mmCIF file of C-alpha atoms in Angstrom:
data_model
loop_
_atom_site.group_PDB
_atom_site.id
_atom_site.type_symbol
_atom_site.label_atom_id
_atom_site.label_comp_id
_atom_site.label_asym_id
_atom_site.label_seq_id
_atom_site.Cartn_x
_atom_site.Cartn_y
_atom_site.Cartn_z
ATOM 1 C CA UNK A 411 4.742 19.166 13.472
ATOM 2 C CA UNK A 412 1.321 17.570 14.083
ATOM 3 C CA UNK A 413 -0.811 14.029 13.432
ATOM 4 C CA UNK A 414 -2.865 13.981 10.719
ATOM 5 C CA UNK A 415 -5.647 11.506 11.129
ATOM 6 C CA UNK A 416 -9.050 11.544 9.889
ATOM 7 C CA UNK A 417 -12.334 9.055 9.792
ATOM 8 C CA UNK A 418 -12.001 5.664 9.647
ATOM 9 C CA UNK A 419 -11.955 3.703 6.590
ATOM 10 C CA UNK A 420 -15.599 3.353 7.502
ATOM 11 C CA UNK A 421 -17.081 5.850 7.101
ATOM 12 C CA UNK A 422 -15.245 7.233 3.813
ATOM 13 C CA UNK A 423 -17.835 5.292 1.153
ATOM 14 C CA UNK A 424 -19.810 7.943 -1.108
ATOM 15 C CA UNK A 425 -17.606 10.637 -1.778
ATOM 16 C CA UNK A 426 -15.208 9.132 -3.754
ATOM 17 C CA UNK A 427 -15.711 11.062 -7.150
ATOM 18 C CA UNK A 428 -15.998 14.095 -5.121
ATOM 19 C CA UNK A 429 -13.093 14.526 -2.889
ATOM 20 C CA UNK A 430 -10.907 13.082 -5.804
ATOM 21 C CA UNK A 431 -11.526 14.535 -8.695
ATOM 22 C CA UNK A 432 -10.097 18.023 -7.480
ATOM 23 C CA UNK A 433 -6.838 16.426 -7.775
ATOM 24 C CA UNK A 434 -5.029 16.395 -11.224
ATOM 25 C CA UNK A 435 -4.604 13.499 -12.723
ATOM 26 C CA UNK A 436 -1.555 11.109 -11.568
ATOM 27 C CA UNK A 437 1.507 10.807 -13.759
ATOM 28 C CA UNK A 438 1.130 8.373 -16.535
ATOM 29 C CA UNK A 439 5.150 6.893 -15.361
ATOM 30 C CA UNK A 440 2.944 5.489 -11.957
ATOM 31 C CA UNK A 441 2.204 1.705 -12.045
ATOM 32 C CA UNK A 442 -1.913 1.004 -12.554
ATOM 33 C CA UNK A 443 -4.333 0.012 -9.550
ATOM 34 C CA UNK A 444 -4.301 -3.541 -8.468
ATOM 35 C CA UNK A 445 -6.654 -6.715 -9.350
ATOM 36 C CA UNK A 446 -7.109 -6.721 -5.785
ATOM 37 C CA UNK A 447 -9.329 -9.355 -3.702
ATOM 38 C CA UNK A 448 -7.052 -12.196 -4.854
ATOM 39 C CA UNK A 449 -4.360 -14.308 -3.659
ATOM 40 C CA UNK A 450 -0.969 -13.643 -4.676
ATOM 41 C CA UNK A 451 -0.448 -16.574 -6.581
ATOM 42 C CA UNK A 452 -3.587 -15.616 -8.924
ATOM 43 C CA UNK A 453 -2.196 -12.390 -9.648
ATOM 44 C CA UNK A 454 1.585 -13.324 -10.307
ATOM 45 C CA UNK A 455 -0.132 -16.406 -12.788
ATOM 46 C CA UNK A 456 -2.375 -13.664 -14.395
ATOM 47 C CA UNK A 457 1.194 -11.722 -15.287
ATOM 48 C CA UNK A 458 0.063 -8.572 -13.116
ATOM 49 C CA UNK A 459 3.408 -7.286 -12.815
ATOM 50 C CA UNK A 460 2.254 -3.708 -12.493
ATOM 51 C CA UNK A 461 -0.381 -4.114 -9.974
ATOM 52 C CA UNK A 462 -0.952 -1.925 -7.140
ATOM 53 C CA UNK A 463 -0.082 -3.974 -4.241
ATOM 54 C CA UNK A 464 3.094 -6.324 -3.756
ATOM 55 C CA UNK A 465 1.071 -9.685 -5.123
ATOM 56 C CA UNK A 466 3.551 -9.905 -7.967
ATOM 57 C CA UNK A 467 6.212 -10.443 -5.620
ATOM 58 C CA UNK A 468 5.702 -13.869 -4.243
ATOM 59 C CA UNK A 469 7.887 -16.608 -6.105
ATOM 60 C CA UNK A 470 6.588 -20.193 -6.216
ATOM 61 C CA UNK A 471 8.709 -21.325 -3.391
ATOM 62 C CA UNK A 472 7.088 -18.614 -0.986
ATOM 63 C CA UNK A 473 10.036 -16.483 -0.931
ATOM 64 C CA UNK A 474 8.959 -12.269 -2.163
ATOM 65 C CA UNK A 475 10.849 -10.922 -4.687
ATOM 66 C CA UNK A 476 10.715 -7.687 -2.721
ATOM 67 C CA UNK A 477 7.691 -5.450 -1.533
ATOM 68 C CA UNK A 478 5.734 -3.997 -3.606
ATOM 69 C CA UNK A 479 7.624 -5.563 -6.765
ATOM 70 C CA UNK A 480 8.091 -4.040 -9.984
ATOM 71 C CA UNK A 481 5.145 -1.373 -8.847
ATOM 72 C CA UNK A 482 6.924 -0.279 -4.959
ATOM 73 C CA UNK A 483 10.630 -0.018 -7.306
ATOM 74 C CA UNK A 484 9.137 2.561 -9.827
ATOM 75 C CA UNK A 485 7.615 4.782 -6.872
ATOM 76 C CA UNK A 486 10.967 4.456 -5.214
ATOM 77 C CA UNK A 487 12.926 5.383 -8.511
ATOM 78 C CA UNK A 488 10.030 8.755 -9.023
ATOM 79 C CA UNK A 489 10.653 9.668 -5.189
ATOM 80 C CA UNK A 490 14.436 9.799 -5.592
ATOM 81 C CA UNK A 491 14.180 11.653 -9.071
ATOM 82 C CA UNK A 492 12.140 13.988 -7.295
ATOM 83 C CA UNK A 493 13.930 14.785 -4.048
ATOM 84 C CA UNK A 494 16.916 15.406 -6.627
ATOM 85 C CA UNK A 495 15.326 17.605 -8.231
ATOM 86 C CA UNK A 496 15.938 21.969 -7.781
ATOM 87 C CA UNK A 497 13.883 23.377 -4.648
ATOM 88 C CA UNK A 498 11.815 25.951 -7.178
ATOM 89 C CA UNK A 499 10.373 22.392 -8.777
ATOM 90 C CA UNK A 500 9.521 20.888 -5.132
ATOM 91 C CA UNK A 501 7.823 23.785 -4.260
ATOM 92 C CA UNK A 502 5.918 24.052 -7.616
ATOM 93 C CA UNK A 503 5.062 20.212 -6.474
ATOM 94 C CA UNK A 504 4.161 20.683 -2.694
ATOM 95 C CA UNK A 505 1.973 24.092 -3.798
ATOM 96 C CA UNK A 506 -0.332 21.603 -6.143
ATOM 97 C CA UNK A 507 -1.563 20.315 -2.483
ATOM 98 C CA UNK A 508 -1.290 23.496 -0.649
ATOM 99 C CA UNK A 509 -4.013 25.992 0.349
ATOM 100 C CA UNK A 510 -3.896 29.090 -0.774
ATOM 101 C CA UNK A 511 -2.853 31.391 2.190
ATOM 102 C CA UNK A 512 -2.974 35.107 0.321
ATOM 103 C CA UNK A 513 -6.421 35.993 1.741
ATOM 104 C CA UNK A 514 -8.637 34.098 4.216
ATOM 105 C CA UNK A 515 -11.743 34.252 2.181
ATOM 106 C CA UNK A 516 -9.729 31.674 -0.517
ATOM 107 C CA UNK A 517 -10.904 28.776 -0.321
ATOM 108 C CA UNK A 518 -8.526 27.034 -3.163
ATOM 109 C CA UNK A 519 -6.916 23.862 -1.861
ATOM 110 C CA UNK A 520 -4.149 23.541 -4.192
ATOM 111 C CA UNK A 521 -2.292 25.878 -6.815
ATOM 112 C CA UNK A 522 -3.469 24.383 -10.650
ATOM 113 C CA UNK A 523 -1.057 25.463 -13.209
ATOM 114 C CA UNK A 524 -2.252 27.876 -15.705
ATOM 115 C CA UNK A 525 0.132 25.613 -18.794
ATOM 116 C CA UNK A 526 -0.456 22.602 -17.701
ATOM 117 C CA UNK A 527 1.600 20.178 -19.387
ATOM 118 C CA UNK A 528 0.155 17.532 -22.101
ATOM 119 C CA UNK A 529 -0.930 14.139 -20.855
ATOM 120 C CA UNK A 530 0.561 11.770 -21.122
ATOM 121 C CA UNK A 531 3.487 13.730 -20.720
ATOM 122 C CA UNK A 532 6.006 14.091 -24.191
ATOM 123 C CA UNK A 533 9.403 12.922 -23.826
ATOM 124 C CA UNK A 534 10.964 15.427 -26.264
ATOM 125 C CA UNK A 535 9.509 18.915 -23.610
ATOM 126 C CA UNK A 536 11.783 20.176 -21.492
ATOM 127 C CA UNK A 537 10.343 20.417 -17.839
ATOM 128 C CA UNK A 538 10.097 24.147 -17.082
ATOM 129 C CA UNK A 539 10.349 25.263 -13.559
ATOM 130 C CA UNK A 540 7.588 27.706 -12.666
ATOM 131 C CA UNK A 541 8.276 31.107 -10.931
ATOM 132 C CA UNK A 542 6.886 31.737 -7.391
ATOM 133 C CA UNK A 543 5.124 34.357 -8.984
ATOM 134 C CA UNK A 544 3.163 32.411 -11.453
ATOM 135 C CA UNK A 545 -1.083 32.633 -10.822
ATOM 136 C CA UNK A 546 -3.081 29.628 -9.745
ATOM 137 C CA UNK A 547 -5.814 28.781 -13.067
ATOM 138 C CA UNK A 548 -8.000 28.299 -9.853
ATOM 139 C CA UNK A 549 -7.676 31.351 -7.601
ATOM 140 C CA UNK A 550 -5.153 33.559 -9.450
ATOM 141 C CA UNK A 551 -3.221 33.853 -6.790
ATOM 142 C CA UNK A 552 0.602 33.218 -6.752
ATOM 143 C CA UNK A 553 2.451 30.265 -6.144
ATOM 144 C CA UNK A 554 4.063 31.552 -3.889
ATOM 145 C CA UNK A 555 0.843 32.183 -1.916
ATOM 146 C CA UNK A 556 0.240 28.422 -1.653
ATOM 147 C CA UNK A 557 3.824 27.460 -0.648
ATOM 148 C CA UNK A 558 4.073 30.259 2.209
ATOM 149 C CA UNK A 559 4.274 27.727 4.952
ATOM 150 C CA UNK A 560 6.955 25.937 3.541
ATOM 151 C CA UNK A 561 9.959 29.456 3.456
ATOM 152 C CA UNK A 562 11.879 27.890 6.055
ATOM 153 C CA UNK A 563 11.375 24.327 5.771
ATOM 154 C CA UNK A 564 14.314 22.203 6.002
ATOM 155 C CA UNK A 565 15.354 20.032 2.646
ATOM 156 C CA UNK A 566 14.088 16.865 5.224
ATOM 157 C CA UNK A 567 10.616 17.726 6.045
ATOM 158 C CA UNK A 568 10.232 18.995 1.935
ATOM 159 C CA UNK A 569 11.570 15.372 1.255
ATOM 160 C CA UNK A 570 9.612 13.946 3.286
ATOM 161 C CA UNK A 571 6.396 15.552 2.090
ATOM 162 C CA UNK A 572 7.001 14.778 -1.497
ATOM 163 C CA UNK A 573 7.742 10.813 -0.474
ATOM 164 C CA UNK A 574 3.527 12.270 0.754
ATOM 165 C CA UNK A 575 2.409 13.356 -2.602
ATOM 166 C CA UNK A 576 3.547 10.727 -4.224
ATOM 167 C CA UNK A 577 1.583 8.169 -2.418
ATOM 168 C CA UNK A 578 -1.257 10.323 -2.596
ATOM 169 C CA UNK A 579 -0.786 10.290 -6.455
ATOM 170 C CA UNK A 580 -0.716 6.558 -6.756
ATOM 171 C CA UNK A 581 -3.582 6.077 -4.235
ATOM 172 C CA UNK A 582 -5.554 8.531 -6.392
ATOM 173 C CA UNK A 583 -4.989 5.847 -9.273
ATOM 174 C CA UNK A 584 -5.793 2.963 -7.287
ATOM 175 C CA UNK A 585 -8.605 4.686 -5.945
ATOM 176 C CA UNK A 586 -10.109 5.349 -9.771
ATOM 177 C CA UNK A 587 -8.971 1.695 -10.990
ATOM 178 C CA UNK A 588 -9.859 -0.241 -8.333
ATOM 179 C CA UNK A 589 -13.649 -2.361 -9.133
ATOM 180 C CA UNK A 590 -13.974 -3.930 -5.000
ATOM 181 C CA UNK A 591 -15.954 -0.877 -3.019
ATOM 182 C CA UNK A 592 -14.781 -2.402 -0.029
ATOM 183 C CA UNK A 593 -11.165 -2.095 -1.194
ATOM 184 C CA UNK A 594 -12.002 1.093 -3.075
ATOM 185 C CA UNK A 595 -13.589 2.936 0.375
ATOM 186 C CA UNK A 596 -9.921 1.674 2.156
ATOM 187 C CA UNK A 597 -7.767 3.225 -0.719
ATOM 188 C CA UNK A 598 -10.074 6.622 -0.886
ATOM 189 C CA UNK A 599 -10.056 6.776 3.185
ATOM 190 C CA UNK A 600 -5.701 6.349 3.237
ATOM 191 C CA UNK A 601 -5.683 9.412 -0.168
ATOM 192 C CA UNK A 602 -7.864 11.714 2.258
ATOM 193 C CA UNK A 603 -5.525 10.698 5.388
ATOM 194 C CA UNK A 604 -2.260 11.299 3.403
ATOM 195 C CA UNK A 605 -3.568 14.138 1.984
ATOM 196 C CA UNK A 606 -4.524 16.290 4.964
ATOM 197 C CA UNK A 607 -0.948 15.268 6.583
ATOM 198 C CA UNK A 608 0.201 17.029 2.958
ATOM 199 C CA UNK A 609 -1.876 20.337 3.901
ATOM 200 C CA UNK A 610 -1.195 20.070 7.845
ATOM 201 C CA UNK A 611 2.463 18.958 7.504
ATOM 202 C CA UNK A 612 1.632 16.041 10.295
ATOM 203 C CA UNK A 613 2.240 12.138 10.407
ATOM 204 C CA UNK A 614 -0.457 10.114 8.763
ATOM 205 C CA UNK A 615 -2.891 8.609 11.526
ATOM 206 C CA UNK A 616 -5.029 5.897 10.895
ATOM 207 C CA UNK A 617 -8.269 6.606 13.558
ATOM 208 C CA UNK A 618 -11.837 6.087 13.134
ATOM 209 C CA UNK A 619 -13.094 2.505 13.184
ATOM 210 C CA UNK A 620 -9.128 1.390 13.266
ATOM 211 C CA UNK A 621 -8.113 3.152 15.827
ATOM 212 C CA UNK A 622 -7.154 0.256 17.729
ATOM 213 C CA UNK A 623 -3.512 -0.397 17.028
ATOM 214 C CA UNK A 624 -1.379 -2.924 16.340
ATOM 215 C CA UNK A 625 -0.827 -5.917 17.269
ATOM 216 C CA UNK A 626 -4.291 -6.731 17.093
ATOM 217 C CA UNK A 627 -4.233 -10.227 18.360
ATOM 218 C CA UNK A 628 -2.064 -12.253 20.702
ATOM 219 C CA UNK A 629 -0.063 -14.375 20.521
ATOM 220 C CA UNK A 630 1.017 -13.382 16.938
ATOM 221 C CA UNK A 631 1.067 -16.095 14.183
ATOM 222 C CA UNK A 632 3.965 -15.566 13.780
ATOM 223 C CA UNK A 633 4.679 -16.300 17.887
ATOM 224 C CA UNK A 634 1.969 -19.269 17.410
ATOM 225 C CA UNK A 635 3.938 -20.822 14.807
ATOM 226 C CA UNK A 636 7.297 -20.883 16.461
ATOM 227 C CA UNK A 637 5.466 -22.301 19.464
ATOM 228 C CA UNK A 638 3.960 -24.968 17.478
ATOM 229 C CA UNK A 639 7.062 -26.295 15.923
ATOM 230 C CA UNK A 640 8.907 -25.832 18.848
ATOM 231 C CA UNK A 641 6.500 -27.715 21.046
ATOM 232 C CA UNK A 642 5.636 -30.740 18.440
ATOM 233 C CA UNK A 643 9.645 -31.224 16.759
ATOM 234 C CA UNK A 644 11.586 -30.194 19.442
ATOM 235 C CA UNK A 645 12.307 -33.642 19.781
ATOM 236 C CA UNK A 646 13.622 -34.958 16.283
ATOM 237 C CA UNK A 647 16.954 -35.055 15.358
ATOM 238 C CA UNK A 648 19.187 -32.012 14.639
ATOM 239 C CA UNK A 649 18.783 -32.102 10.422
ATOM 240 C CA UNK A 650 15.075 -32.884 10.790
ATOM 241 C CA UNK A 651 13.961 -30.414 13.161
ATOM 242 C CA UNK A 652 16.083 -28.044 10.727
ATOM 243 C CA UNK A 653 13.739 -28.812 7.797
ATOM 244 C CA UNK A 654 10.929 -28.421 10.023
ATOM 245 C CA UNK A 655 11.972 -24.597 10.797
ATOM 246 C CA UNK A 656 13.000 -23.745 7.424
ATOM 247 C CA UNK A 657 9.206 -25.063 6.601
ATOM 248 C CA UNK A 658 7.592 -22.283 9.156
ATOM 249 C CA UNK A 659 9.805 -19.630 7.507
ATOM 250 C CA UNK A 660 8.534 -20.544 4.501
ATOM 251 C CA UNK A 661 5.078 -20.580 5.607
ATOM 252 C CA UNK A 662 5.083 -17.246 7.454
ATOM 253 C CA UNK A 663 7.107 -15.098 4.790
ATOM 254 C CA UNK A 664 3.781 -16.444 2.406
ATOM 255 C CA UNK A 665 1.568 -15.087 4.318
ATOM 256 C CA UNK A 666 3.161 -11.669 4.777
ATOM 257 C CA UNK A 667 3.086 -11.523 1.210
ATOM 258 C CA UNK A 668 -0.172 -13.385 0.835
ATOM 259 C CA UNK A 669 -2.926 -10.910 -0.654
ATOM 260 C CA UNK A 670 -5.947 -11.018 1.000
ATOM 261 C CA UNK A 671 -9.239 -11.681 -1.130
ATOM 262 C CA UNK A 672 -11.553 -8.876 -0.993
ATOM 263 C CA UNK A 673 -14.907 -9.406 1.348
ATOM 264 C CA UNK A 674 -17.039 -9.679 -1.771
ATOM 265 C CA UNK A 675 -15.049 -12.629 -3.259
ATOM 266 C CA UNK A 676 -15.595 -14.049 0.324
ATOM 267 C CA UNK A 677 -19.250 -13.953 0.551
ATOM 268 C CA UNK A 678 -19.514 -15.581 -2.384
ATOM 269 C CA UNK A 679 -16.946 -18.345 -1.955
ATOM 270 C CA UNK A 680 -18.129 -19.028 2.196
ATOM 271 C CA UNK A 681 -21.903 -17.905 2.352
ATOM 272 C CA UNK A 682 -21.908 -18.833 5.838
ATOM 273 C CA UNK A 683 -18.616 -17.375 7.251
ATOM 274 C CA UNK A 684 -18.225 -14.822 9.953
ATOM 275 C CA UNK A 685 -17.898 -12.055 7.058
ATOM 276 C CA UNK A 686 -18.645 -8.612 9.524
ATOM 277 C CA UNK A 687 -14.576 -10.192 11.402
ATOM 278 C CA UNK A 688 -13.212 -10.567 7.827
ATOM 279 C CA UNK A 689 -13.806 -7.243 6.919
ATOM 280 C CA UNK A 690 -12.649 -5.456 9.771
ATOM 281 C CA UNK A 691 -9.088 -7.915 9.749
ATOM 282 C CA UNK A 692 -9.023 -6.996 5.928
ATOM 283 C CA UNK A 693 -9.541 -3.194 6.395
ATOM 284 C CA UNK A 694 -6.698 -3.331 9.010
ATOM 285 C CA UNK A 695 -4.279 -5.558 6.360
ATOM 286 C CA UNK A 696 -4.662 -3.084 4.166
ATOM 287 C CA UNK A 697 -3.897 -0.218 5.950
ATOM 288 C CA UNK A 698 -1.162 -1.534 7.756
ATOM 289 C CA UNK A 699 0.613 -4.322 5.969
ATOM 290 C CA UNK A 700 -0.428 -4.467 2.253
ATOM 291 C CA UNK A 701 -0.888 -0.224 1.020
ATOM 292 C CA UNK A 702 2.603 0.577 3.089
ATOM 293 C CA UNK A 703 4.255 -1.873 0.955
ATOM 294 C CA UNK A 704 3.771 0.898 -2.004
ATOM 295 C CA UNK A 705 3.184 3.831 0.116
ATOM 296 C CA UNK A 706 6.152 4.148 2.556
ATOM 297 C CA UNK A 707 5.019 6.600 4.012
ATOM 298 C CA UNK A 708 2.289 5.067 6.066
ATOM 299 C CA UNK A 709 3.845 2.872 9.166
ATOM 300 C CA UNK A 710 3.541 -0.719 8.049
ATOM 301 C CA UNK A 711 3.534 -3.982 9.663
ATOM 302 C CA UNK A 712 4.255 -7.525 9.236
ATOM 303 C CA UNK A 713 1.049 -9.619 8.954
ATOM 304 C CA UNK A 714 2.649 -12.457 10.905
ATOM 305 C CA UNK A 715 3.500 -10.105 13.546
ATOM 306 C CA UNK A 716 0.498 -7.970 13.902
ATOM 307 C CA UNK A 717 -2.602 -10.544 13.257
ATOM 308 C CA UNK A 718 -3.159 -14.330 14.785
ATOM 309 C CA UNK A 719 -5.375 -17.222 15.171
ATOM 310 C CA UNK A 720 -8.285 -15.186 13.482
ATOM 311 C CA UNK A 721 -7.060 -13.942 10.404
ATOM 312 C CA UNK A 722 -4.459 -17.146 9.933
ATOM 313 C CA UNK A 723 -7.605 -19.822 10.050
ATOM 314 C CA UNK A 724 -9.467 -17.377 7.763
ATOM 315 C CA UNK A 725 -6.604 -17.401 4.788
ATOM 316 C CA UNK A 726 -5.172 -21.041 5.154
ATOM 317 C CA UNK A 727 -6.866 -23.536 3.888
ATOM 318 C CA UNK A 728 -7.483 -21.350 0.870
ATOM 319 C CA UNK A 729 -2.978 -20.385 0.698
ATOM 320 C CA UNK A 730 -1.994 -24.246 1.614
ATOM 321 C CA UNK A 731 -4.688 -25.477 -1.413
ATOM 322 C CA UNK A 732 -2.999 -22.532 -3.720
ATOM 323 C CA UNK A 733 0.487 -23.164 -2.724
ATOM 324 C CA UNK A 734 0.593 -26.967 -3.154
ATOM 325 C CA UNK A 735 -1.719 -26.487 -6.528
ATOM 326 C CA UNK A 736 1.302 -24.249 -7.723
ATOM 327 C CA UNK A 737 4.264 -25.961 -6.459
ATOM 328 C CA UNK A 738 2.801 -29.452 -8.157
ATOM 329 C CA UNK A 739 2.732 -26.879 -11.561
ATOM 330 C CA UNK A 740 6.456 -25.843 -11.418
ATOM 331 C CA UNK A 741 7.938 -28.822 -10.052
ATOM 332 C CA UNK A 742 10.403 -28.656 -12.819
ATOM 333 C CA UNK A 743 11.436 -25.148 -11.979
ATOM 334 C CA UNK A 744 11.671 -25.570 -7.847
ATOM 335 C CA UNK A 745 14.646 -26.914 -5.995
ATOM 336 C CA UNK A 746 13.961 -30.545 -4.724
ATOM 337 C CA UNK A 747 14.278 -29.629 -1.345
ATOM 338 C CA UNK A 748 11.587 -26.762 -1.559
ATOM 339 C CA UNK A 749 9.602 -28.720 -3.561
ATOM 340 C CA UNK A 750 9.877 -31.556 -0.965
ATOM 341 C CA UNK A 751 9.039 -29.228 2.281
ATOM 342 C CA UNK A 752 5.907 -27.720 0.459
ATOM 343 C CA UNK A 753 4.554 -31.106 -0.626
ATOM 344 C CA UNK A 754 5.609 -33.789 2.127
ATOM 345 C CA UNK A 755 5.896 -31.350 5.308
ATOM 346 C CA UNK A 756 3.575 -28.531 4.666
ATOM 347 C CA UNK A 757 0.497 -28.664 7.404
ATOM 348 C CA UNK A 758 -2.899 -29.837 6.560
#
């Protein structure tokens, strides 16, 4: 089985409309593309709880919900209907991202169905299992032409390659929803990457401009912080030094669920900052932290663990002003000892 990897994220800009639209659309059960560019707390307040990244899933208190929230739990629930479902329907599945293999002068890149069914799809139609035999609207050549490769695969790989499609399917949305280009040219660059692994039956890859991996910065914030509070309270008192830690917990699960703002946003809110760094730390948090959070089928990474100094001074004045803002909002609703760590003890 082989590594799929492609261009980097830079280098994936104009073709968007292009290399997408020969996809059908997504199914209309997949949660909608994200508000992206803004900190969790915006989104959660705006009620976004079908966006495409795991924003939603940040409670007050800086504790997540889970990854991905109600958006990462609905891909979850399709992948598991789908892996459950008969091999003839897989197959019918895999061959919509499968070359045609009956002649080498084909050039079709994925068998179209020749009935396709309504959209949005109606509840009260059977789903009907297509035959091998059934022609391609595209090349009129048989399913079975397309799905060749896969004769002998075992149910593993198959399942494995439809967790693939999937994520292709719901990048394709958040690819066609998303406003940000920056953001937009990262979510087009992973579809392309996930969807060559699809046709070459390899890993996903990330190379190009990322092709450094991670960690991309040491120590880790994640190693800073510890260091910090074990250098500056190591000293107090048993229960205090215990607050203290349960504080920088706190503070590093928020940023791992923390949602970047996009570059734009950036430039307009810090004219003068160091945007070229940003971008480059944002492009990377997307590809490895915040899209794998959805799309479980890329390798992903905890930010705390992967990123330091650079991107933590670049997000926290911005997180500490948001997090105290909303923990002064819903006093009433946070425990008095959570409400007291974020408001006496957290860091200016």
């Amino acid at each position: 089985m082989s590594e799929a990897g492609g261009a980097g994220p830079g280098g994936c800009g104009a073709g968007v409309g292009a290399g997408a639209g020969a996809l059908p659309p997504p199914p209309a059960a997949l949660p909608p593309a994200p508000p992206q560019g803004s900190p969790c707390a915006a989104a959660a307040a705006a009620g976004g709880s079908g966006a495409c990244g795991p924003a939603t899933a940040v409670a007050a208190a800086g504790t997540a919900e889970g990854p991905g929230g109600g958006g990462s739990a609905r891909i979850a629930v399709k992948k598991a209907q789908l892996r459950s479902a008969p091999r003839a329907k897989k197959l019918e599945k895999l061959g919509v991202y499968s070359a045609c293999k009956a002649e080498e002068s084909c050039k079709c890149n994925g068998w179209k169905n020749p009935n396709p069914s309504p959209t949005p799809p109606r509840a009260d139609l059977q789903q009907i299992i297509v035959s091998l035999t059934e022609s391609c609207r595209s090349c009129s050549h048989a399913l079975a032409a397309h799905v060749s490769h896969l004769e002998n695969v075992s149910e593993e790989e198959m399942n494995r390659l439809l967790g693939i499609v999937l994520d292709v399917e719901y990048l394709f949305t958040c690819v066609h929803k998303e406003e940000d280009a920056d953001t937009k040219q990262v979510y087009f660059y992973l579809f392309k990457l996930l969807r060559k692994s699809i046709l070459q039956r390899g890993k996903p890859v990330v190379e190009g401009s990322l092709e450094k991996k991670p960690p991309f910065e040491k120590p880790s914030i994640e190693q800073g912080v510890n260091n910090f509070v074990q250098y500056k309270f190591s000293h107090l008192p048993s229960k205090e030094r215990q607050t203290i830690v349960e504080l920088a917990k706190m503070f590093l699960n928020r940023i791992n669920y923390w949602h970047l703002e996009a570059p734009s946003q950036r430039r307009l809110r810090s004219p003068n900052d160091d945007i070229s760094g940003y971008k480059e730390n944002y492009t990377r948090w997307l590809c490895y932290c915040n899209v794998p959070q959805f799309c479980d089928s890329l390798p992903r990474y905890e930010t705390t663990q992967v990123f330091g100094r650079t991107l933590l001074r670049s997000v926290f004045t911005v997180m500490r002003r948001q997090l105290l803002e909303q923990a002064r909002q819903e006093k009433d609703k946070l425990p008095l000892e959570k409400r007291t760590l974020i408001l006496t003890h957290f860091p200016k």
